Amino acid sequence: MGNLFDSLRQGTEKLLGMPVLASKHGQDVDNLIVYVHWLMIALFVGWFGYFVYVLFRFHRTRNPKADYLGVRNHASNYIEIVVALVEAVILLFVAVPLWAKTVDQSPDPKQSTVVQVVAQQFAWNVRYPGKDGEFGTQDMNFVTSENPFGVDPKDGNGKDDIVDMNRIHVVVDKPVIIRLSSKDVIHSFKVIAMRVTQDAIPGMRVQLHFIPTKTGVYQINCAQLCGEGHASMAVGYLEVDTQEQFDKWMTAQTPVPAGGGSFE
Ligand SMILES: [Cu+2]
């Protein structure tokens, strides 16, 4: 029974053409998508069948005189209850536990790749804590076009911070914590392969996290229509490296002193 269920689910996934999956919690997201589609297929078939039945059953040749009493059985009520029950099961036993398991339980920053991402029209600014593992303190009063993160130029912790644009390096099988914000309008950070989406909101820093399971380069999309160049935010990439590749890349970076660098 379990095997039949699994192969049915995998068959549906194939039929839907699900995109590449490269994160740990992603399979649960895909399962939810499949269950919702099953329900929708059942509703589609049910409604369509009912429509065809009505065309036939209530055709005027069969009903020359209108019947003012209408339907007297309760079949539709029972069907409605069944549909509501299925929806409740999906919500209470799949969607809510998934949220509790993957969104509410934040990984330990010490065991994770922590990255700050600030979206702007139309790019992604990326910042790593550097060798010391500590981000320099930030204040919005320090924000300029050269210092999008508002890093305090006097804070020693910020001296070795690495700033980059449009490419986020992370390590495979290690939790990733992204602290997300925006410089101008509402953007949305979406990496389909990781099955994550989070709005980037000016004045707020929102955390999202996931565990990448496959090395490779995955596109970042902006999932909120944020202006004329919205589509060009797809120049952003998430690169999932091995620890070795990541360390090599990190040592090749030159820290950008706060306020002194430019990425143009
Ligand atoms: Cu955007």
mmCIF file of C-alpha atoms and ligand atoms in Angstrom:
data_model
loop_
_atom_site.group_PDB
_atom_site.id
_atom_site.type_symbol
_atom_site.label_atom_id
_atom_site.label_comp_id
_atom_site.label_asym_id
_atom_site.label_seq_id
_atom_site.Cartn_x
_atom_site.Cartn_y
_atom_site.Cartn_z
ATOM 1 C CA MET A 1 0.000 0.000 0.000
ATOM 2 C CA GLY A 2 2.771 2.405 0.986
ATOM 3 C CA ASN A 3 4.665 1.561 -2.172
ATOM 4 C CA LEU A 4 1.641 2.115 -4.389
ATOM 5 C CA PHE A 5 1.070 5.473 -2.710
ATOM 6 C CA ASP A 6 4.711 6.456 -3.227
ATOM 7 C CA SER A 7 4.789 5.433 -6.871
ATOM 8 C CA LEU A 8 1.494 7.267 -7.455
ATOM 9 C CA ARG A 9 3.024 10.370 -5.885
ATOM 10 C CA GLN A 10 6.210 10.084 -7.925
ATOM 11 C CA GLY A 11 4.161 9.547 -11.093
ATOM 12 C CA THR A 12 2.204 12.734 -10.361
ATOM 13 C CA GLU A 13 5.443 14.624 -9.748
ATOM 14 C CA LYS A 14 6.676 13.549 -13.158
ATOM 15 C CA LEU A 15 3.381 14.470 -14.769
ATOM 16 C CA LEU A 16 3.539 17.948 -13.207
ATOM 17 C CA GLY A 17 7.142 18.365 -14.371
ATOM 18 C CA MET A 18 8.429 19.463 -10.964
ATOM 19 C CA PRO A 19 11.679 21.467 -11.186
ATOM 20 C CA VAL A 20 15.034 20.226 -9.884
ATOM 21 C CA LEU A 21 14.969 19.714 -6.144
ATOM 22 C CA ALA A 22 18.124 20.421 -4.117
ATOM 23 C CA SER A 23 17.084 21.056 -0.520
ATOM 24 C CA LYS A 24 16.295 18.849 2.436
ATOM 25 C CA HIS A 25 12.784 20.016 3.248
ATOM 26 C CA GLY A 26 11.888 20.359 -0.456
ATOM 27 C CA GLN A 27 10.419 16.877 -0.812
ATOM 28 C CA ASP A 28 7.768 17.723 1.787
ATOM 29 C CA VAL A 29 6.854 20.839 -0.193
ATOM 30 C CA ASP A 30 6.544 18.760 -3.358
ATOM 31 C CA ASN A 31 4.372 16.211 -1.553
ATOM 32 C CA LEU A 32 2.022 18.960 -0.463
ATOM 33 C CA ILE A 33 1.840 20.249 -4.039
ATOM 34 C CA VAL A 34 0.993 16.728 -5.238
ATOM 35 C CA TYR A 35 -1.768 16.232 -2.619
ATOM 36 C CA VAL A 36 -3.342 19.563 -3.511
ATOM 37 C CA HIS A 37 -3.285 18.566 -7.186
ATOM 38 C CA TRP A 38 -4.947 15.241 -6.396
ATOM 39 C CA LEU A 39 -7.757 17.070 -4.654
ATOM 40 C CA MET A 40 -8.054 19.518 -7.553
ATOM 41 C CA ILE A 41 -8.140 16.675 -10.098
ATOM 42 C CA ALA A 42 -10.907 14.984 -8.087
ATOM 43 C CA LEU A 43 -12.859 18.260 -7.932
ATOM 44 C CA PHE A 44 -12.349 18.889 -11.633
ATOM 45 C CA VAL A 45 -13.561 15.425 -12.610
ATOM 46 C CA GLY A 46 -16.462 15.661 -10.149
ATOM 47 C CA TRP A 47 -17.638 19.074 -11.280
ATOM 48 C CA PHE A 48 -17.234 18.234 -14.949
ATOM 49 C CA GLY A 49 -19.168 14.988 -14.524
ATOM 50 C CA TYR A 50 -21.902 16.877 -12.689
ATOM 51 C CA PHE A 51 -22.034 19.494 -15.454
ATOM 52 C CA VAL A 52 -22.511 16.814 -18.130
ATOM 53 C CA TYR A 53 -25.130 15.086 -15.979
ATOM 54 C CA VAL A 54 -27.069 18.337 -15.523
ATOM 55 C CA LEU A 55 -27.063 19.026 -19.255
ATOM 56 C CA PHE A 56 -28.648 15.664 -19.802
ATOM 57 C CA ARG A 57 -30.905 15.374 -16.755
ATOM 58 C CA PHE A 58 -32.432 18.832 -16.893
ATOM 59 C CA HIS A 59 -32.766 19.178 -20.611
ATOM 60 C CA ARG A 60 -36.036 20.914 -21.515
ATOM 61 C CA THR A 61 -37.356 17.916 -23.465
ATOM 62 C CA ARG A 62 -37.298 15.954 -20.220
ATOM 63 C CA ASN A 63 -38.613 18.856 -18.131
ATOM 64 C CA PRO A 64 -41.279 20.724 -20.069
ATOM 65 C CA LYS A 65 -42.559 22.289 -16.833
ATOM 66 C CA ALA A 66 -40.316 23.918 -14.231
ATOM 67 C CA ASP A 67 -40.037 22.112 -10.891
ATOM 68 C CA TYR A 68 -40.136 24.711 -8.128
ATOM 69 C CA LEU A 69 -39.115 22.316 -5.379
ATOM 70 C CA GLY A 70 -35.764 21.317 -6.893
ATOM 71 C CA VAL A 71 -33.414 18.732 -5.445
ATOM 72 C CA ARG A 72 -34.685 16.864 -2.390
ATOM 73 C CA ASN A 73 -31.818 14.553 -1.541
ATOM 74 C CA HIS A 74 -28.716 15.452 0.444
ATOM 75 C CA ALA A 75 -25.988 14.001 -1.779
ATOM 76 C CA SER A 76 -24.381 17.399 -2.403
ATOM 77 C CA ASN A 77 -24.174 18.112 1.344
ATOM 78 C CA TYR A 78 -22.379 14.833 1.953
ATOM 79 C CA ILE A 79 -19.958 15.452 -0.899
ATOM 80 C CA GLU A 80 -19.242 18.932 0.450
ATOM 81 C CA ILE A 81 -18.468 17.473 3.858
ATOM 82 C CA VAL A 82 -16.069 14.947 2.332
ATOM 83 C CA VAL A 83 -14.249 17.692 0.355
ATOM 84 C CA ALA A 84 -13.987 19.864 3.485
ATOM 85 C CA LEU A 85 -12.613 16.878 5.430
ATOM 86 C CA VAL A 86 -9.942 16.202 2.803
ATOM 87 C CA GLU A 87 -8.980 19.887 2.867
ATOM 88 C CA ALA A 88 -8.800 19.803 6.669
ATOM 89 C CA VAL A 89 -6.538 16.740 6.561
ATOM 90 C CA ILE A 90 -4.174 18.418 4.064
ATOM 91 C CA LEU A 91 -4.078 21.581 6.155
ATOM 92 C CA LEU A 92 -3.812 20.031 9.628
ATOM 93 C CA PHE A 93 -1.720 16.951 8.920
ATOM 94 C CA VAL A 94 0.506 18.089 6.048
ATOM 95 C CA ALA A 95 0.741 21.875 5.679
ATOM 96 C CA VAL A 96 0.814 22.973 9.339
ATOM 97 C CA PRO A 97 3.337 20.288 10.478
ATOM 98 C CA LEU A 98 5.525 21.120 7.461
ATOM 99 C CA TRP A 99 5.544 24.772 8.482
ATOM 100 C CA ALA A 100 6.279 23.894 12.114
ATOM 101 C CA LYS A 101 9.099 21.567 11.134
ATOM 102 C CA THR A 102 10.903 23.610 8.497
ATOM 103 C CA VAL A 103 10.084 27.256 9.113
ATOM 104 C CA ASP A 104 9.829 27.637 12.877
ATOM 105 C CA GLN A 105 12.868 25.539 13.744
ATOM 106 C CA SER A 106 15.818 27.772 13.009
ATOM 107 C CA PRO A 107 19.252 26.126 12.673
ATOM 108 C CA ASP A 108 22.132 27.111 14.936
ATOM 109 C CA PRO A 109 23.962 30.053 13.272
ATOM 110 C CA LYS A 110 27.277 28.597 14.454
ATOM 111 C CA GLN A 111 26.672 25.442 12.410
ATOM 112 C CA SER A 112 25.367 27.344 9.366
ATOM 113 C CA THR A 113 26.466 29.476 6.462
ATOM 114 C CA VAL A 114 25.068 32.866 7.447
ATOM 115 C CA VAL A 115 24.575 35.383 4.661
ATOM 116 C CA GLN A 116 22.964 38.783 4.539
ATOM 117 C CA VAL A 117 21.050 39.633 1.403
ATOM 118 C CA VAL A 118 19.755 43.105 0.589
ATOM 119 C CA ALA A 119 17.616 43.337 -2.515
ATOM 120 C CA GLN A 120 17.485 46.466 -4.610
ATOM 121 C CA GLN A 121 16.161 47.568 -7.957
ATOM 122 C CA PHE A 122 17.417 45.343 -9.676
ATOM 123 C CA ALA A 123 20.049 43.224 -8.008
ATOM 124 C CA TRP A 124 20.923 41.241 -4.915
ATOM 125 C CA ASN A 125 23.630 42.541 -2.525
ATOM 126 C CA VAL A 126 25.290 39.766 -0.583
ATOM 127 C CA ARG A 127 27.418 39.972 2.555
ATOM 128 C CA TYR A 128 29.341 37.308 4.459
ATOM 129 C CA PRO A 129 30.809 37.681 7.947
ATOM 130 C CA GLY A 130 34.349 36.875 6.749
ATOM 131 C CA LYS A 131 36.986 34.913 8.642
ATOM 132 C CA ASP A 132 35.940 35.997 12.131
ATOM 133 C CA GLY A 133 32.394 34.764 11.574
ATOM 134 C CA GLU A 134 31.040 38.071 12.894
ATOM 135 C CA PHE A 135 29.215 40.716 10.943
ATOM 136 C CA GLY A 136 30.196 44.321 11.596
ATOM 137 C CA THR A 137 27.474 46.316 13.332
ATOM 138 C CA GLN A 138 25.053 48.095 11.093
ATOM 139 C CA ASP A 139 23.027 51.240 11.326
ATOM 140 C CA MET A 140 20.728 52.709 8.763
ATOM 141 C CA ASN A 141 22.478 56.077 9.171
ATOM 142 C CA PHE A 142 25.566 54.600 7.491
ATOM 143 C CA VAL A 143 23.671 53.455 4.393
ATOM 144 C CA THR A 144 24.948 55.040 1.200
ATOM 145 C CA SER A 145 25.067 53.818 -2.388
ATOM 146 C CA GLU A 146 28.541 52.387 -1.650
ATOM 147 C CA ASN A 147 27.518 50.965 1.715
ATOM 148 C CA PRO A 148 24.171 49.255 1.078
ATOM 149 C CA PHE A 149 24.379 47.287 4.339
ATOM 150 C CA GLY A 150 25.008 50.361 6.496
ATOM 151 C CA VAL A 151 28.072 48.806 8.113
ATOM 152 C CA ASP A 152 29.710 50.893 10.805
ATOM 153 C CA PRO A 153 33.142 51.816 9.308
ATOM 154 C CA LYS A 154 34.652 51.937 12.816
ATOM 155 C CA ASP A 155 33.613 48.419 13.846
ATOM 156 C CA GLY A 156 36.501 45.939 13.656
ATOM 157 C CA ASN A 157 34.173 42.985 13.079
ATOM 158 C CA GLY A 158 33.124 44.506 9.782
ATOM 159 C CA LYS A 159 36.668 44.864 8.437
ATOM 160 C CA ASP A 160 36.853 41.340 7.028
ATOM 161 C CA ASP A 161 33.244 41.150 5.827
ATOM 162 C CA ILE A 162 32.942 40.048 2.237
ATOM 163 C CA VAL A 163 30.523 41.921 0.024
ATOM 164 C CA ASP A 164 29.406 40.611 -3.327
ATOM 165 C CA MET A 165 26.608 40.950 -5.795
ATOM 166 C CA ASN A 166 24.185 38.555 -7.464
ATOM 167 C CA ARG A 167 25.967 35.376 -6.443
ATOM 168 C CA ILE A 168 25.507 33.639 -3.124
ATOM 169 C CA HIS A 169 27.996 30.940 -2.176
ATOM 170 C CA VAL A 170 26.853 28.311 0.317
ATOM 171 C CA VAL A 171 28.048 24.887 1.415
ATOM 172 C CA VAL A 172 26.298 21.649 0.518
ATOM 173 C CA ASP A 173 24.609 19.686 3.362
ATOM 174 C CA LYS A 174 25.198 22.578 5.754
ATOM 175 C CA PRO A 175 22.275 24.744 6.899
ATOM 176 C CA VAL A 176 22.049 28.149 5.244
ATOM 177 C CA ILE A 177 20.633 31.150 7.065
ATOM 178 C CA ILE A 178 19.774 34.121 4.913
ATOM 179 C CA ARG A 179 18.950 37.426 6.589
ATOM 180 C CA LEU A 180 16.918 39.234 4.027
ATOM 181 C CA SER A 181 16.049 42.870 3.565
ATOM 182 C CA SER A 182 15.509 45.440 0.842
ATOM 183 C CA LYS A 183 16.920 48.861 0.048
ATOM 184 C CA ASP A 184 13.992 50.270 -1.863
ATOM 185 C CA VAL A 185 10.761 48.423 -2.653
ATOM 186 C CA ILE A 186 9.354 45.006 -1.762
ATOM 187 C CA HIS A 187 11.203 42.234 -3.588
ATOM 188 C CA SER A 188 10.945 38.514 -2.991
ATOM 189 C CA PHE A 189 13.800 36.064 -2.750
ATOM 190 C CA LYS A 190 12.848 32.843 -4.474
ATOM 191 C CA VAL A 191 15.096 29.876 -5.211
ATOM 192 C CA ILE A 192 12.907 27.250 -6.805
ATOM 193 C CA ALA A 193 15.453 24.425 -6.462
ATOM 194 C CA MET A 194 15.560 25.056 -2.688
ATOM 195 C CA ARG A 195 11.769 25.429 -2.447
ATOM 196 C CA VAL A 196 12.072 28.720 -0.580
ATOM 197 C CA THR A 197 10.383 32.085 -1.130
ATOM 198 C CA GLN A 198 10.510 35.053 1.188
ATOM 199 C CA ASP A 199 9.547 38.683 0.669
ATOM 200 C CA ALA A 200 12.354 41.226 1.098
ATOM 201 C CA ILE A 201 10.818 44.175 2.898
ATOM 202 C CA PRO A 202 12.471 47.588 3.390
ATOM 203 C CA GLY A 203 13.114 48.316 7.065
ATOM 204 C CA MET A 204 12.767 44.684 8.103
ATOM 205 C CA ARG A 205 15.252 41.872 8.370
ATOM 206 C CA VAL A 206 13.578 38.522 7.826
ATOM 207 C CA GLN A 207 15.362 35.226 8.221
ATOM 208 C CA LEU A 208 14.915 32.212 5.966
ATOM 209 C CA HIS A 209 16.763 28.945 6.124
ATOM 210 C CA PHE A 210 17.212 25.701 4.239
ATOM 211 C CA ILE A 211 19.735 22.878 3.801
ATOM 212 C CA PRO A 212 21.067 22.485 0.250
ATOM 213 C CA THR A 213 21.622 18.839 -0.665
ATOM 214 C CA LYS A 214 23.131 19.038 -4.159
ATOM 215 C CA THR A 215 26.063 21.064 -5.403
ATOM 216 C CA GLY A 216 25.396 23.240 -8.422
ATOM 217 C CA VAL A 217 24.295 26.688 -9.489
ATOM 218 C CA TYR A 218 20.640 27.597 -9.024
ATOM 219 C CA GLN A 219 18.799 30.636 -10.241
ATOM 220 C CA ILE A 220 17.368 33.207 -7.852
ATOM 221 C CA ASN A 221 14.164 34.858 -8.962
ATOM 222 C CA CYS A 222 12.481 37.947 -7.642
ATOM 223 C CA ALA A 223 8.925 36.838 -6.920
ATOM 224 C CA GLN A 224 7.379 40.288 -6.489
ATOM 225 C CA LEU A 225 6.849 42.614 -9.419
ATOM 226 C CA CYS A 226 9.270 45.294 -8.236
ATOM 227 C CA GLY A 227 9.636 47.653 -11.193
ATOM 228 C CA GLU A 228 10.738 47.882 -14.782
ATOM 229 C CA GLY A 229 13.826 45.698 -14.412
ATOM 230 C CA HIS A 230 12.086 43.075 -12.258
ATOM 231 C CA ALA A 231 12.876 40.214 -14.645
ATOM 232 C CA SER A 232 16.574 41.088 -14.701
ATOM 233 C CA MET A 233 16.851 40.128 -11.038
ATOM 234 C CA ALA A 234 17.146 36.592 -12.393
ATOM 235 C CA VAL A 235 20.863 37.404 -12.786
ATOM 236 C CA GLY A 236 21.141 36.261 -9.177
ATOM 237 C CA TYR A 237 22.506 32.785 -8.534
ATOM 238 C CA LEU A 238 22.864 30.556 -5.540
ATOM 239 C CA GLU A 239 25.998 28.499 -5.835
ATOM 240 C CA VAL A 240 26.097 25.365 -3.708
ATOM 241 C CA ASP A 241 29.756 24.412 -3.206
ATOM 242 C CA THR A 242 31.562 21.653 -1.396
ATOM 243 C CA GLN A 243 33.244 22.890 1.790
ATOM 244 C CA GLU A 244 36.556 22.788 -0.087
ATOM 245 C CA GLN A 245 35.313 24.894 -2.999
ATOM 246 C CA PHE A 246 33.694 27.324 -0.588
ATOM 247 C CA ASP A 247 36.866 27.802 1.479
ATOM 248 C CA LYS A 248 38.924 28.292 -1.678
ATOM 249 C CA TRP A 249 36.485 30.888 -2.947
ATOM 250 C CA MET A 250 36.353 32.627 0.446
ATOM 251 C CA THR A 251 40.136 32.972 0.740
ATOM 252 C CA ALA A 252 40.298 34.474 -2.761
ATOM 253 C CA GLN A 253 37.938 37.311 -1.746
ATOM 254 C CA THR A 254 39.182 40.689 -0.637
ATOM 255 C CA PRO A 255 37.187 42.217 2.179
ATOM 256 C CA VAL A 256 35.559 45.495 1.269
ATOM 257 C CA PRO A 257 35.947 48.130 4.001
ATOM 258 C CA ALA A 258 32.594 49.649 4.876
ATOM 259 C CA GLY A 259 31.822 52.724 2.842
ATOM 260 C CA GLY A 260 34.966 52.378 0.751
ATOM 261 C CA GLY A 261 33.961 49.755 -1.753
ATOM 262 C CA SER A 262 31.897 49.791 -4.828
ATOM 263 C CA PHE A 263 30.522 46.847 -6.730
ATOM 264 C CA GLU A 264 29.876 48.630 -9.976
HETATM 265 CU CU CU B 1 12.743 42.552 -7.301
#
